[in-house]
Amino acid sequence: MYRINNNYLKLENNYLFSKIAEEKQNYLRNNPEKELIDLSIGDVTLPLVSSVQKGIKNGLELLSCNSTFSGYPPASGHDFLKNKILNVDYKNIPIDLDELFISDSSKGDITHILDILDNNLNVAIQDPVYPVYVDSNIIRGNNIIFYDSIEEIIEKKLDVDIIYICNPNNPTGKLLPRETLEKIVSYALNYNILIFYDSAYEAFIQDKNAIHSIYEIKDAKKVAIEFRSFSKTAGYTPLRLAYTIVPKEISNLNILFKRLKSTKYNGPSYLSEYGIYSVYKDNNLHELKENISYYLKNTQILNDYFYFKGMTNEKEVNSPYVWINVKNDSWDYFYYLLNNFGIVCTPGSGFGKNGKTYIRLTGFNTFENTLKAIDILKKDLK
Ligand code: PLP
């Protein structure tokens, strides 16, 4: 008889986004004359930039011709794109071609990489954070130790096998300074701990002193695996593309990850790759930066307002998110914003216990709607 993986039954029902969508629909049904501004969006909204469009058309032409058609891509992506990523994103950091794995998603890489590690590991995960880290470890039967701030790992000398770092963090938007990351890398080196470094929002970093890759820190290649995604960086959520760096210095993980890729995947979509390749090839990264600046401007407008009200700690934004201390239950505040102002937020409790009295807003709506939301709030937010 078949048996299921009982760990799946331990997963909490993730009703966060479906509940938000349902409440939005209810509001619109009950208030057909009213406008609703959705600041809960955790997805890009601007259309594909022109060099991506051009690249996809080029790729399609190549696939449509006998002499240039190619079938399955290599399991870790094509070298034409790998070379560009290494020469541009890792210009001053020595990474070998076979340490870079292009895939269709960071979510996939972050969850599947656990396959090559043993079960029952002790993993340190921040609260609040991107819920995928938690769920994927529950599925594997790992023991999760939540930390409030990364310094706590060192102060309490947490005995863990893996440390998850999301930098800049989703949902708090918080950016870790180089010194903190140096300390954590050194701790990981001392105690033989693996670091999973997720920098899905790296392209949003504004702080000139901040590091963009964990490998800017000495010896990080001995302990850290880095995940990056084109989803928010290049507006690629509908196309899908991401990459992961697994250094050869970390025991045999690079070889095992290669094995995992060749066993379970047949590589990323050629057209998705070609779209991004075209951006790098034609030196059009500025097109991506323009979209990111647009989202960041919206985020900064929201942040300025809540900073002025003493409800956020960060003055400058380094991500598309604003994490707001509402000093009330986050779902109660969700209904307060929705019913009194027609504004939709994401209740922080969906990201962990520490999010219980916070909400998350994003800069992914339009500039006009973001300004409109602030005008509405200014009138009488408590
Ligand atoms: N990592 C973080 C922190 C995210 O917020 C997200 C998406 O929201 C991802 C990874 C997923 O990336 P991808 O779209 O490449 O699966």
mmCIF file with all atom_site columns, C-alpha atoms in Angstrom, residues 12 22-23 73 117 124 126 151 153 158 189 207 219 278 284 288 330 352 360 365 376 381:
data_model
loop_
_atom_site.group_PDB
_atom_site.id
_atom_site.type_symbol
_atom_site.label_atom_id
_atom_site.label_alt_id
_atom_site.label_comp_id
_atom_site.label_asym_id
_atom_site.label_entity_id
_atom_site.label_seq_id
_atom_site.pdbx_PDB_ins_code
_atom_site.Cartn_x
_atom_site.Cartn_y
_atom_site.Cartn_z
_atom_site.occupancy
_atom_site.B_iso_or_equiv
_atom_site.pdbx_formal_charge
_atom_site.auth_seq_id
_atom_site.auth_comp_id
_atom_site.auth_asym_id
_atom_site.auth_atom_id
_atom_site.pdbx_PDB_model_num
ATOM 1  C CA . GLU A 1 12  ? -0.105  25.008 7.873   1.00 0.00 ? 12  GLU A CA 1
ATOM 2  C CA . GLU A 1 22  ? -11.378 36.749 -1.498  1.00 0.00 ? 22  GLU A CA 1
ATOM 3  C CA . GLU A 1 23  ? -11.708 39.820 0.758   1.00 0.00 ? 23  GLU A CA 1
ATOM 4  C CA . PRO A 1 73  ? 18.965  22.903 -23.172 1.00 0.00 ? 73  PRO A CA 1
ATOM 5  C CA . LEU A 1 117 ? 21.216  16.988 2.142   1.00 0.00 ? 117 LEU A CA 1
ATOM 6  C CA . ALA A 1 124 ? 18.003  28.505 11.370  1.00 0.00 ? 124 ALA A CA 1
ATOM 7  C CA . GLN A 1 126 ? 14.427  34.200 10.378  1.00 0.00 ? 126 GLN A CA 1
ATOM 8  C CA . GLU A 1 151 ? 23.106  38.438 15.486  1.00 0.00 ? 151 GLU A CA 1
ATOM 9  C CA . ILE A 1 153 ? 22.660  33.080 16.030  1.00 0.00 ? 153 ILE A CA 1
ATOM 10 C CA . LEU A 1 158 ? 22.939  28.294 17.914  1.00 0.00 ? 158 LEU A CA 1
ATOM 11 C CA . LEU A 1 189 ? 33.286  28.626 8.769   1.00 0.00 ? 189 LEU A CA 1
ATOM 12 C CA . ASP A 1 207 ? 22.765  51.536 -0.073  1.00 0.00 ? 207 ASP A CA 1
ATOM 13 C CA . ASP A 1 219 ? 35.996  32.715 2.183   1.00 0.00 ? 219 ASP A CA 1
ATOM 14 C CA . SER A 1 278 ? 19.588  39.976 -25.172 1.00 0.00 ? 278 SER A CA 1
ATOM 15 C CA . ASN A 1 284 ? 20.582  47.223 -21.948 1.00 0.00 ? 284 ASN A CA 1
ATOM 16 C CA . LEU A 1 288 ? 15.715  46.772 -16.109 1.00 0.00 ? 288 LEU A CA 1
ATOM 17 C CA . SER A 1 330 ? -2.364  42.402 11.408  1.00 0.00 ? 330 SER A CA 1
ATOM 18 C CA . GLY A 1 352 ? 5.698   34.349 10.807  1.00 0.00 ? 352 GLY A CA 1
ATOM 19 C CA . ARG A 1 360 ? 3.532   44.694 4.354   1.00 0.00 ? 360 ARG A CA 1
ATOM 20 C CA . ASN A 1 365 ? 1.158   49.356 -7.941  1.00 0.00 ? 365 ASN A CA 1
ATOM 21 C CA . ILE A 1 376 ? -6.379  59.003 1.180   1.00 0.00 ? 376 ILE A CA 1
ATOM 22 C CA . LEU A 1 381 ? -5.250  57.352 9.323   1.00 0.00 ? 381 LEU A CA 1
#
